[in-house]
Coordinates of C-alpha atoms in Angstrom, one line a residue:
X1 CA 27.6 -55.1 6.7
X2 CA 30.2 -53.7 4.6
X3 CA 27.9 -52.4 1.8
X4 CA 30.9 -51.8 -0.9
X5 CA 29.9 -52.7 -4.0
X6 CA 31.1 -52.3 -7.4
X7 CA 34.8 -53.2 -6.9
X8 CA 35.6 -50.0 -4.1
X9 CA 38.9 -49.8 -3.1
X10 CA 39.4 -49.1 0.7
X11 CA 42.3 -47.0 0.7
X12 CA 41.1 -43.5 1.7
X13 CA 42.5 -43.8 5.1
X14 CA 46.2 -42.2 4.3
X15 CA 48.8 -44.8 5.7
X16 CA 52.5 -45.1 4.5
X17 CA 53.1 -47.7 2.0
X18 CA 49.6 -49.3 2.3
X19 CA 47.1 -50.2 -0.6
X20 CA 44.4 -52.3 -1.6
X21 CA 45.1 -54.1 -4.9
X22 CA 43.4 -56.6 -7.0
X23 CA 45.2 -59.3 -8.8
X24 CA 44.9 -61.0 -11.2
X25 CA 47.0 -64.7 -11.1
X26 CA 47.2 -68.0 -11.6
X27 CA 46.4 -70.4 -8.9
X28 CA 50.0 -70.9 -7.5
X29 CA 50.9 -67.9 -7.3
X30 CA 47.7 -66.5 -5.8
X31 CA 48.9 -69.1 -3.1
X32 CA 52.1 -67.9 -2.6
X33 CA 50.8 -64.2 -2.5
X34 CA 48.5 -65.5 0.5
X35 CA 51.1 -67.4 2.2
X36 CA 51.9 -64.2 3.7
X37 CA 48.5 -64.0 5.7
X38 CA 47.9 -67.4 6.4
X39 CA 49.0 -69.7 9.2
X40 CA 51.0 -73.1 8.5
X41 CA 47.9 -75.1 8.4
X42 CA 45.8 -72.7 6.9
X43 CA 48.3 -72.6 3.7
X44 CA 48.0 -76.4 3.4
X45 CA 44.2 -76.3 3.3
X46 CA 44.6 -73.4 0.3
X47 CA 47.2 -75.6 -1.6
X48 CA 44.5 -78.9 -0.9
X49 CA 42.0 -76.9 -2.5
X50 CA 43.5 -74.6 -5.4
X51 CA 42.5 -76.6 -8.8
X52 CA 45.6 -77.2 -10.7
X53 CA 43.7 -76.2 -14.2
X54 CA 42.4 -72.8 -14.2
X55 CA 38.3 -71.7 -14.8
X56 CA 37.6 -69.1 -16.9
X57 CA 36.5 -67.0 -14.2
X58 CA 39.2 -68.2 -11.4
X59 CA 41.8 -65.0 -12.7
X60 CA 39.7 -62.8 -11.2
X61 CA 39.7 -64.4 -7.5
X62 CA 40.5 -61.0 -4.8
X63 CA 43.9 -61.3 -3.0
X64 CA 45.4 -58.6 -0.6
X65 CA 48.9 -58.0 -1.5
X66 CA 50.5 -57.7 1.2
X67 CA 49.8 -57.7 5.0
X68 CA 47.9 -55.3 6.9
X69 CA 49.8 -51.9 7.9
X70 CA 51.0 -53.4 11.8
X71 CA 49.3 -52.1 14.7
X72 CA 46.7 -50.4 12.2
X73 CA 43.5 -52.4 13.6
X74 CA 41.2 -50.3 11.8
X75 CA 42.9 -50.6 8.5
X76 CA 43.1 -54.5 9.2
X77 CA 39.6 -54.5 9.6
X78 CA 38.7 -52.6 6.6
X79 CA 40.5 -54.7 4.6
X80 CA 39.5 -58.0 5.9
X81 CA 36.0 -57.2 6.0
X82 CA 35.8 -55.8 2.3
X83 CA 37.9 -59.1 1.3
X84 CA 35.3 -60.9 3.3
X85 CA 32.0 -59.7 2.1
X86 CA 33.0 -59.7 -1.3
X87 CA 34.2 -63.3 -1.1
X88 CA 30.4 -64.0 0.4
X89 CA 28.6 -62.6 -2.5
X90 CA 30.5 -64.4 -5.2
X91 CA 30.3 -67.9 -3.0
X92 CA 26.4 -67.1 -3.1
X93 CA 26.6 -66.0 -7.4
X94 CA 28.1 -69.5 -7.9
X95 CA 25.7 -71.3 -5.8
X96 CA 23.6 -70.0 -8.0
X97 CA 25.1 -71.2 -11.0
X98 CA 25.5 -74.9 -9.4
X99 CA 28.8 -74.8 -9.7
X100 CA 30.2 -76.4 -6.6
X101 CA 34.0 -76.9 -6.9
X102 CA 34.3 -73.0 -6.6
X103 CA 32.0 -72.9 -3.9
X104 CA 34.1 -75.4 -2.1
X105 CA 37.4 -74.0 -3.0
X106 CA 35.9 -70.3 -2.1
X107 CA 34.6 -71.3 1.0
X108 CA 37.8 -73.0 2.0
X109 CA 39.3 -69.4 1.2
X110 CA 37.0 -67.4 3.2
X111 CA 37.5 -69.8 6.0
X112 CA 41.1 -68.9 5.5
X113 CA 40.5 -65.0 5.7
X114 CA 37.8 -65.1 8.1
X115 CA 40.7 -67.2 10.7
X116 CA 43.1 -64.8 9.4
X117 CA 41.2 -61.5 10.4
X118 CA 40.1 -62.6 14.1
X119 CA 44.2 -64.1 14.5
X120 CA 45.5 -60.7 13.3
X121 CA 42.8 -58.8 15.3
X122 CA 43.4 -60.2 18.3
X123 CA 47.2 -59.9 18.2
X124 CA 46.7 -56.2 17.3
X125 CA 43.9 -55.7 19.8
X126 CA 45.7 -57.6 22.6
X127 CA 42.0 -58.2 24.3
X128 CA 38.6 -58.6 23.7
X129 CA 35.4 -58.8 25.1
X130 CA 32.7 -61.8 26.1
X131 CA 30.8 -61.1 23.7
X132 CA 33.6 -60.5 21.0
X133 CA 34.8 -64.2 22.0
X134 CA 31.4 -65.8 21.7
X135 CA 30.7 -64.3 18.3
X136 CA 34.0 -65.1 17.0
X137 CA 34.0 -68.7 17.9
X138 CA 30.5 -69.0 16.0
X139 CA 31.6 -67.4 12.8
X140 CA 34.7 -70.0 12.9
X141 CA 31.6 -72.9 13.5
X142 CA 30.0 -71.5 10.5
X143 CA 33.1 -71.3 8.4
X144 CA 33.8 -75.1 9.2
X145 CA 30.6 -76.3 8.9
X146 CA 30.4 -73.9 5.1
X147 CA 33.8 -76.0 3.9
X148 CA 32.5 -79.0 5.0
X149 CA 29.2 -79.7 3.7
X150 CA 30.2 -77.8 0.2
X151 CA 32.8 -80.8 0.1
X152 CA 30.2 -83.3 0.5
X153 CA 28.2 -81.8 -2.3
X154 CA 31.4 -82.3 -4.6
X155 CA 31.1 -86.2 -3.6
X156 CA 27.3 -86.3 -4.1
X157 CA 25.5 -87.2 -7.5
X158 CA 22.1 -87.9 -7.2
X159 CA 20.1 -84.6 -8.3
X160 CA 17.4 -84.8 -4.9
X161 CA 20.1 -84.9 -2.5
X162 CA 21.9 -82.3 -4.1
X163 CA 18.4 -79.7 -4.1
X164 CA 18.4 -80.4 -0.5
X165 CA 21.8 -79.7 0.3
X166 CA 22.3 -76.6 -1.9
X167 CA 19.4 -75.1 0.6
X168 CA 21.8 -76.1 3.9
X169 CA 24.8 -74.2 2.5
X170 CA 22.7 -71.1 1.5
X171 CA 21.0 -71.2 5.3
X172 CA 24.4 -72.0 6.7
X173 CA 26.0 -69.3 4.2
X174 CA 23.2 -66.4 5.4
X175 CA 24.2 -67.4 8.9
X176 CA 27.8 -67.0 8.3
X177 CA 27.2 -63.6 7.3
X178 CA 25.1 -62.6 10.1
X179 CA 28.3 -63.6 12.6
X180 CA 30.5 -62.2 10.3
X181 CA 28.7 -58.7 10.4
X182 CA 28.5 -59.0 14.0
X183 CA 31.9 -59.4 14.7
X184 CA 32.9 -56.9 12.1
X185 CA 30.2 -54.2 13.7
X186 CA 31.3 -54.9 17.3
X187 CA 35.4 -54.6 16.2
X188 CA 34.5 -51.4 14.0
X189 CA 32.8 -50.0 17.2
X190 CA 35.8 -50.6 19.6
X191 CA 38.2 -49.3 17.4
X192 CA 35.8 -45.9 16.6
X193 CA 35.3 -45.6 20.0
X194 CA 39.2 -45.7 20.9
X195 CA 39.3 -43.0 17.8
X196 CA 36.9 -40.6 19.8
X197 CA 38.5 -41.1 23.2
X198 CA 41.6 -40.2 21.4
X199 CA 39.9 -36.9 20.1
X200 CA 38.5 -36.0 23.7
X201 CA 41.7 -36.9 25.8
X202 CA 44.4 -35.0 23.6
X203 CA 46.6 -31.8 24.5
X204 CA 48.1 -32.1 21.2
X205 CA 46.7 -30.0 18.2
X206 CA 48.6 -32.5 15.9
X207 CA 47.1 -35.5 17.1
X208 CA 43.3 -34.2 17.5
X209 CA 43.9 -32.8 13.8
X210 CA 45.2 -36.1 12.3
X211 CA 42.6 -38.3 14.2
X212 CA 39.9 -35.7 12.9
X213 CA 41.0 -36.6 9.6
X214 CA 41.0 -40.5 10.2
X215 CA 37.5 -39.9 11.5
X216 CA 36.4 -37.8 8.6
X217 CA 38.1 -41.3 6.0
X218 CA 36.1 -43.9 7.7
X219 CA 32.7 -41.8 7.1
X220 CA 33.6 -42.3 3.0
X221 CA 33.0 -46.1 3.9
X222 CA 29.4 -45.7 4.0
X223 CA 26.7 -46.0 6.2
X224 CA 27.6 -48.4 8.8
X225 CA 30.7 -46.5 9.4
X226 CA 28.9 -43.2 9.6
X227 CA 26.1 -45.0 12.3
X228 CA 29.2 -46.4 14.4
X229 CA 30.2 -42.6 14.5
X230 CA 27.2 -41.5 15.4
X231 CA 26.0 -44.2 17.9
X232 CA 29.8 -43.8 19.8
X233 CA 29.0 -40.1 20.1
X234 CA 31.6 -39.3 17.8
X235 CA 29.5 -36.2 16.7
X236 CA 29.7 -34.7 20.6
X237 CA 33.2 -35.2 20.7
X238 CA 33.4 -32.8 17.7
X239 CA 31.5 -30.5 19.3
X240 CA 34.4 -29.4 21.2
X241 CA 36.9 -28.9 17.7
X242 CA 34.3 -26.8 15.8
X243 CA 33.9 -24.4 19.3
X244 CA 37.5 -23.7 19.8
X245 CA 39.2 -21.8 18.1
X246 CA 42.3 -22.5 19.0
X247 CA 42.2 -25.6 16.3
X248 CA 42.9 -24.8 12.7
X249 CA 40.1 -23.9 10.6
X250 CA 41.5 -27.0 8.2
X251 CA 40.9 -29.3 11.9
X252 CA 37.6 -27.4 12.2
X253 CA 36.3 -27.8 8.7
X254 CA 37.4 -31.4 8.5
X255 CA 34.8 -31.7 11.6
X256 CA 32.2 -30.2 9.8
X257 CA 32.4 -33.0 7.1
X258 CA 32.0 -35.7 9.8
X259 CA 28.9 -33.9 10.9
X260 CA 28.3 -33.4 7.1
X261 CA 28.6 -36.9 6.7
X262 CA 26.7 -38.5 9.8
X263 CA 23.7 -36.3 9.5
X264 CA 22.9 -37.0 6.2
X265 CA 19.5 -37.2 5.8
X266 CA 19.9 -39.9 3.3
X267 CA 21.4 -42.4 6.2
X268 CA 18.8 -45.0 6.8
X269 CA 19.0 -44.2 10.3
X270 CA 18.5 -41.5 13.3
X271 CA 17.8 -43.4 16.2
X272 CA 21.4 -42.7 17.4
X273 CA 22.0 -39.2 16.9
X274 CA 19.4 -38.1 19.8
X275 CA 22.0 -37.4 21.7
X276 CA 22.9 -34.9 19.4
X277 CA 20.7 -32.6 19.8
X278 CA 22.1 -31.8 23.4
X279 CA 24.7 -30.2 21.2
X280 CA 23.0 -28.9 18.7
X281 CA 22.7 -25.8 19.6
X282 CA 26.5 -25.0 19.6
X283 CA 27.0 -27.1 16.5
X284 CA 24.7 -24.5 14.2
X285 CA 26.3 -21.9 16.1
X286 CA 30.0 -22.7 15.2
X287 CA 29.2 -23.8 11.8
X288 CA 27.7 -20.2 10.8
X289 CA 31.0 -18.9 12.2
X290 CA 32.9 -21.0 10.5
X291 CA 30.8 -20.2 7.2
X292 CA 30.9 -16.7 8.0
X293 CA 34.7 -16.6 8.2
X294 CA 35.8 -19.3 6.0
X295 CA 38.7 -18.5 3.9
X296 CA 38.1 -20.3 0.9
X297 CA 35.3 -22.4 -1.0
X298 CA 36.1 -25.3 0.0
X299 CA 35.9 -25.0 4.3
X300 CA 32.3 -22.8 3.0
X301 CA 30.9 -26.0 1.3
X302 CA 31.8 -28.2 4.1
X303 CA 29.9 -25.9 6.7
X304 CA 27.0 -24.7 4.7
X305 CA 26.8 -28.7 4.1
X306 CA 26.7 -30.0 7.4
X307 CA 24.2 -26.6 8.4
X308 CA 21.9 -28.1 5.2
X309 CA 21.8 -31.9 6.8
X310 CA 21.3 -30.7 10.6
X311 CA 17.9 -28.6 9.2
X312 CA 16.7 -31.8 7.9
X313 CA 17.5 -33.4 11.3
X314 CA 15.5 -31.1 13.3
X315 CA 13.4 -28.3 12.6
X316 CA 14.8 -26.5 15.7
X317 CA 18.2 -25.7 14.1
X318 CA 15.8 -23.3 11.6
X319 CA 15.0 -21.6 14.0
X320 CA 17.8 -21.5 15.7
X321 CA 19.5 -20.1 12.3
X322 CA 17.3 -17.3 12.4
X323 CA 17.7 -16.2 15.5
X324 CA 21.8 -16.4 14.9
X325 CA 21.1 -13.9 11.6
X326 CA 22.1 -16.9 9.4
X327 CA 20.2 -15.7 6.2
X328 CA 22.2 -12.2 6.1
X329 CA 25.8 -14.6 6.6
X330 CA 24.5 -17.3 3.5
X331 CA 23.7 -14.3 1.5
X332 CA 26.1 -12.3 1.7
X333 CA 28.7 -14.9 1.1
X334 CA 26.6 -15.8 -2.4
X335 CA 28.2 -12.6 -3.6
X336 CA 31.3 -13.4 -2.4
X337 CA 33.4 -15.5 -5.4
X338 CA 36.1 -16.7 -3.2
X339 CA 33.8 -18.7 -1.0
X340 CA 30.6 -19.3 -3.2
X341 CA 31.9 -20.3 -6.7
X342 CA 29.9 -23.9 -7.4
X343 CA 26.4 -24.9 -8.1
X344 CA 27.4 -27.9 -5.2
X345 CA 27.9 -25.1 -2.5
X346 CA 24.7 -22.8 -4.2
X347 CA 22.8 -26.0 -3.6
X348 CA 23.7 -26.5 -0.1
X349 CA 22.5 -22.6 0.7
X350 CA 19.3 -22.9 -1.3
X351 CA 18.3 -26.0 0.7
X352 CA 19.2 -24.3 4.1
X353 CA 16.6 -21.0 2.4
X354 CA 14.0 -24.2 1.6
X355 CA 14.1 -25.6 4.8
X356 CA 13.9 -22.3 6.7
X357 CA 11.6 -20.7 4.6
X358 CA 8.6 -23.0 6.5
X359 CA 9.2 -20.3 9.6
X360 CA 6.7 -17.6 8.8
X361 CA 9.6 -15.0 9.7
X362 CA 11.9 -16.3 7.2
X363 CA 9.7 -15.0 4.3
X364 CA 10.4 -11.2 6.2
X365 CA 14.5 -11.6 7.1
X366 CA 14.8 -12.9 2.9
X367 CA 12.8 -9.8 1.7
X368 CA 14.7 -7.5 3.6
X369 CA 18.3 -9.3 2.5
X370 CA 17.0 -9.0 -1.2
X371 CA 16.6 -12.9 -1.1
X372 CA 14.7 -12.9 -3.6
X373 CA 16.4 -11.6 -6.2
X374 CA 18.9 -14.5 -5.3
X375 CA 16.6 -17.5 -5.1
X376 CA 15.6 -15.8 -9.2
X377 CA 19.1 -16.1 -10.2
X378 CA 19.4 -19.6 -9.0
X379 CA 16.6 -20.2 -11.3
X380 CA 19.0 -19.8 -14.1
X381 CA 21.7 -21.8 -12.4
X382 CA 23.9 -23.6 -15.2
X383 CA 26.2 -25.7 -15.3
X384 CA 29.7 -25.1 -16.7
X385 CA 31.6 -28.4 -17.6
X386 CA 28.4 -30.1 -18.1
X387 CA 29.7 -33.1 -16.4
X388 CA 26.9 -35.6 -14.8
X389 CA 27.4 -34.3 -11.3
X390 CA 28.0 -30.5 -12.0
X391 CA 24.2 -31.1 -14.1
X392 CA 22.4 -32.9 -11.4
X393 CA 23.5 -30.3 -8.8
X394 CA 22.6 -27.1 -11.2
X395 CA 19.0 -29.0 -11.3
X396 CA 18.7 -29.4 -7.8
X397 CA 19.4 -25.7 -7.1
X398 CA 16.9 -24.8 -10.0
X399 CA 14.4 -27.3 -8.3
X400 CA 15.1 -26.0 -4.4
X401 CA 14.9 -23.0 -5.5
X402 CA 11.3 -22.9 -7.0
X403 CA 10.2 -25.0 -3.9
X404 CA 11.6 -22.2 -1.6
X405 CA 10.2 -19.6 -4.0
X406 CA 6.6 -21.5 -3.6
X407 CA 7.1 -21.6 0.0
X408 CA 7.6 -18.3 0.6
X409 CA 5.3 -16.8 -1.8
X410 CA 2.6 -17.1 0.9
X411 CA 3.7 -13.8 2.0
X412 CA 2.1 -11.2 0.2
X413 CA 5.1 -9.5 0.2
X414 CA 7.7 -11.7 -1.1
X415 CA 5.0 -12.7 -3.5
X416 CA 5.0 -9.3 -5.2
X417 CA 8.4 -8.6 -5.1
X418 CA 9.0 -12.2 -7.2
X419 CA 6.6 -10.6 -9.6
X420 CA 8.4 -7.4 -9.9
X421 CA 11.5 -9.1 -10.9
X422 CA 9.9 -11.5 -13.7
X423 CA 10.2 -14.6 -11.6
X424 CA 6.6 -15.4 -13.7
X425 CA 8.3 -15.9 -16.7
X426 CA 11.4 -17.3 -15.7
X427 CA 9.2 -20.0 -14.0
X428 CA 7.0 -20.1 -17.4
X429 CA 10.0 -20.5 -19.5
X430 CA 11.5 -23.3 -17.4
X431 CA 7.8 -24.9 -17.6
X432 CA 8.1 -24.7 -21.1
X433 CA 11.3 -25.3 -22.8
X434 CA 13.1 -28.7 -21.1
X435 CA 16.2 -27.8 -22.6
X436 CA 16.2 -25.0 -19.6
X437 CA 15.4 -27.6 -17.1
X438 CA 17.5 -30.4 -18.3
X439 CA 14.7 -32.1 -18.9
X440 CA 14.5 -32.7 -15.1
X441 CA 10.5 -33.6 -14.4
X442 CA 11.5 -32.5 -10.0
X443 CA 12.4 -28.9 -11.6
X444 CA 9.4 -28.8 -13.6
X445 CA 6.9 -29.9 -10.7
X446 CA 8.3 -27.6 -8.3
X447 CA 8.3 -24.4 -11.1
X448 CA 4.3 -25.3 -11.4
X449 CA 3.7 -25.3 -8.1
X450 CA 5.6 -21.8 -7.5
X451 CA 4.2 -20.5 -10.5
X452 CA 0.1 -21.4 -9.2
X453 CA 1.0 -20.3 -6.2
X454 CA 2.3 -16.3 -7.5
X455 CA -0.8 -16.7 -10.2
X456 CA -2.7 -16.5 -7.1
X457 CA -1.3 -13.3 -6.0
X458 CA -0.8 -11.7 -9.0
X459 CA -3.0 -13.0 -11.7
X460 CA -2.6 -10.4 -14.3
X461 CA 0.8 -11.2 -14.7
X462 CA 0.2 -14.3 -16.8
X463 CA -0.8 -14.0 -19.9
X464 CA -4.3 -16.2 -20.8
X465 CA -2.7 -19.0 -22.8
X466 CA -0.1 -19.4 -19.6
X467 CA -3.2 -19.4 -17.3
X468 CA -5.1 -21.9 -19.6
X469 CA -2.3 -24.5 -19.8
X470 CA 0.0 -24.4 -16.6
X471 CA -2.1 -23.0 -13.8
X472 CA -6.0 -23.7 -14.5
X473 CA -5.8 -27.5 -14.8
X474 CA -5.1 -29.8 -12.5
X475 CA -1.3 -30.4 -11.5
X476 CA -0.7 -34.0 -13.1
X477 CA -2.3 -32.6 -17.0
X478 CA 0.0 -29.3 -16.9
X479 CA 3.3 -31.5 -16.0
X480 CA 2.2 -34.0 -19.4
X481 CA 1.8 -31.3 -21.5
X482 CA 5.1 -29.6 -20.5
X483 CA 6.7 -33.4 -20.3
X484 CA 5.9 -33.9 -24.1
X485 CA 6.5 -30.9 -25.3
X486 CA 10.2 -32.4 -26.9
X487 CA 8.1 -35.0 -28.3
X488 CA 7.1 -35.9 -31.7
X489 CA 4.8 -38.8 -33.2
X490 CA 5.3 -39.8 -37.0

């Protein structure tokens, strides 16, 4: 459920005094740091099961030092569940491994956590539902059931029985985890949902501005946070903020990230956000505002970002874009250093130009903006620190580009006026050098496919051996001759 791998800390929700550390200690005093969270009985079951000698690998068991911030269910829940699900992949890696005293003593510690997080829960929480209850008391089953049948394994030596039993505690394992991500998803929900109410019921510019921001933290934990958002009509709710302008443009811009955020069109989901597009409409309309007017780089990028994800959503907001003279706002800010100064804020206007330029009266509105002369620049989009990210976002404005270049190129018009301004041999010199492309193989099938497509406007503009190698043979044999161009065979 969680879906944090690679040792992420949960601590980008800002509370006083509150972190997420790893420790790394011996077994004692990992038992002492968890007396803190556990109940009398439950510390007697850790001591029971702590080894007094240590494994190699037992220094690097997770702990949470301290308590959970009081009265912070959200936080609780974070930290719990990432505690949790990392505790149920590692039981699972040494179940692999055969190696059943730390699955017995890890699964007498999740037990622990798993107790510890519905007790602390529910005292925060004050009341649950039915079906909170129900789903709770099976996870507890599971847990007891996981501690108990991984101690009779300890006991047991015959090979045979042991095959068969290491196949209960991985069923009774993936069943623990489907409870666990249950309970987790239905908490989550309640508590997100108590976060929007919030949001819709306040008077008080402080409190709408600081719950904006909690809202905008959770969607950095991922997916299932972002669908919880979006399934709660979180994104609705912050319809209101980006329409009034009587919130800060900080309170405004921070909704435009959660919007950023939940319509990403790399979320593996959309089913939920239908009820967005009863919105929608005064979503794109404040976020071109807000792109129009923003007073620095950073509120542009978050606006222009969440405008790029809402035309992947829905082909409606493109036209809706045009009709609200969007194109004339996006370019006119590209000249504009104070709010377009990064290749990661170019790339978020060339994919709005991509995903508009499909409307036939796009191709017109960029012509008579000078668009084109733009989209050529971004062409030659480099990067300047040359760090990984700043790279891969200078090659997916170079790619977008050429795609939007290609796209709109079936205008006559815009056509000619990329071949008055020597887009030809910019795309020809990003086929053939892949020091200009990064070697990026995207870049270079989008630049053949813009280039073939101007070739058949304006044919005399390539010269014969360009004709002969990147636009007369098929697709697939000009990308391997420009992909081996850096190669040599001794």
């Amino acid at each position: 459920m969680m879906a944090l791998p690679g040792g992420r800390h949960l601590d980008s929700i800002p509370l006083p005094g509150q972190r997420l550390h790893l420790m790394q200690v011996d077994s004692v005093q990992r038992w002492m740091e968890d007396l803190k969270l556990m109940t009398e009985c439950e510390c007697m079951c850790v001591l029971q099961a702590k080894p007094i000698s240590l494994e190699e690998d037992a220094q690097g068991d997770l702990i949470l030092a301290g308590g959970p911030s009081p009265g912070d269910p959200l936080q609780l829940l974070l930290k719990r569940g990432w505690v949790i699900s990392t505790e149920l992949r590692r039981i699972g890696q040494k179940l692999a491994q055969d190696r059943w005293a730390r699955v017995h003593s890890m699964s007498v510690r999740l037990t622990c956590h798993a107790r510890s997080m519905v007790s602390e829960y529910s005292a925060i929480s004050k009341s649950s539902s039915q079906e909170m209850g129900q789903v709770e008391k099976l996870l507890m089953e599971k847990c007891s059931e996981l501690s108990a049948v991984t101690e009779r394994c300890l006991q047991a030596e015959n090979e045979h029985v042991l095959k068969s039993m290491k196949a209960c505690v991985s069923e009774t394992l993936s069943t623990l985890g489907q409870h666990f991500g249950q309970l987790l998803e239905l908490a989550l929900t309640r508590e997100v949902q108590a976060l929007v109410r919030k949001i819709d019921s306040s008077d008080n510019v402080y409190t709408t501005e600081s719950t904006t921001g909690n809202l905008f933290s959770l969607t950095q934990e991922g997916a299932p946070l972002c669908r919880i958002i979006a399934k709660v009509d979180g994104v609705l709710c912050l319809a209101d903020i980006l329409t009034d302008d009587s919130h800060s443009e900080a309170t405004r811009a921070e909704a435009a990230a959660v919007v950023a955020q939940v319509t990403s069109p790399h979320l593996p989901f959309t089913q939920h956000l239908s009820s967005f597009l009863e919105s929608m409409e005064e979503i794109v309309t404040a976020l071109v505002k807000l792109c129009q007017e923003a007073s620095s780089g950073e509120v542009f990028l978050l606006a222009s970002a969440a405008l790029a994800n809402i035309t992947f959503f829905d082909t409606m907001a493109c036209e809706m874009l045009l009709q609200l003279n969007a194109i004339r706002v996006l370019l006119e800010a590209c000249s504009d250093k104070q709010r377009v100064d990064t290749p990661y804020t170019r790339d978020q206007i060339v994919t709005i130009l991509a995903n508009m330029s499909v409307l036939e009266q796009c191709a017109s509105d960029i012509v008579q903006e000078n668009g084109v002369q733009l989209i050529m620049g971004m062409l030659s989009e480099k990067p300047r620190s040359g760090t990984p990210a700043e790279v891969a976002a200078c090659e997916r404005v170079q790619q977008k580009a050429a795609v939007t270049l290609a796209r709109l190129s079936r205008d006559p018009d815009v056509a000619r006026e990329a071949v008055r301004l020597n887009c030809m041999s910019r795309l020809i010199e990003l086929c053939r050098s892949p020091s200009e492309r990064n070697s990026s193989d995207a870049v270079l099938v989008a630049c053949l496919a813009a280039l073939r497509r101007l070739a058949g406007v304006c044919p005399e503009g390539l010269q014969d051996s360009d004709f002969q190698q990147l636009v007369q043979p098929r697709l697939v044999d000009s990308f391997l001759l420009c992909s081996n161009m850096e190669e040599s065979f001794v």
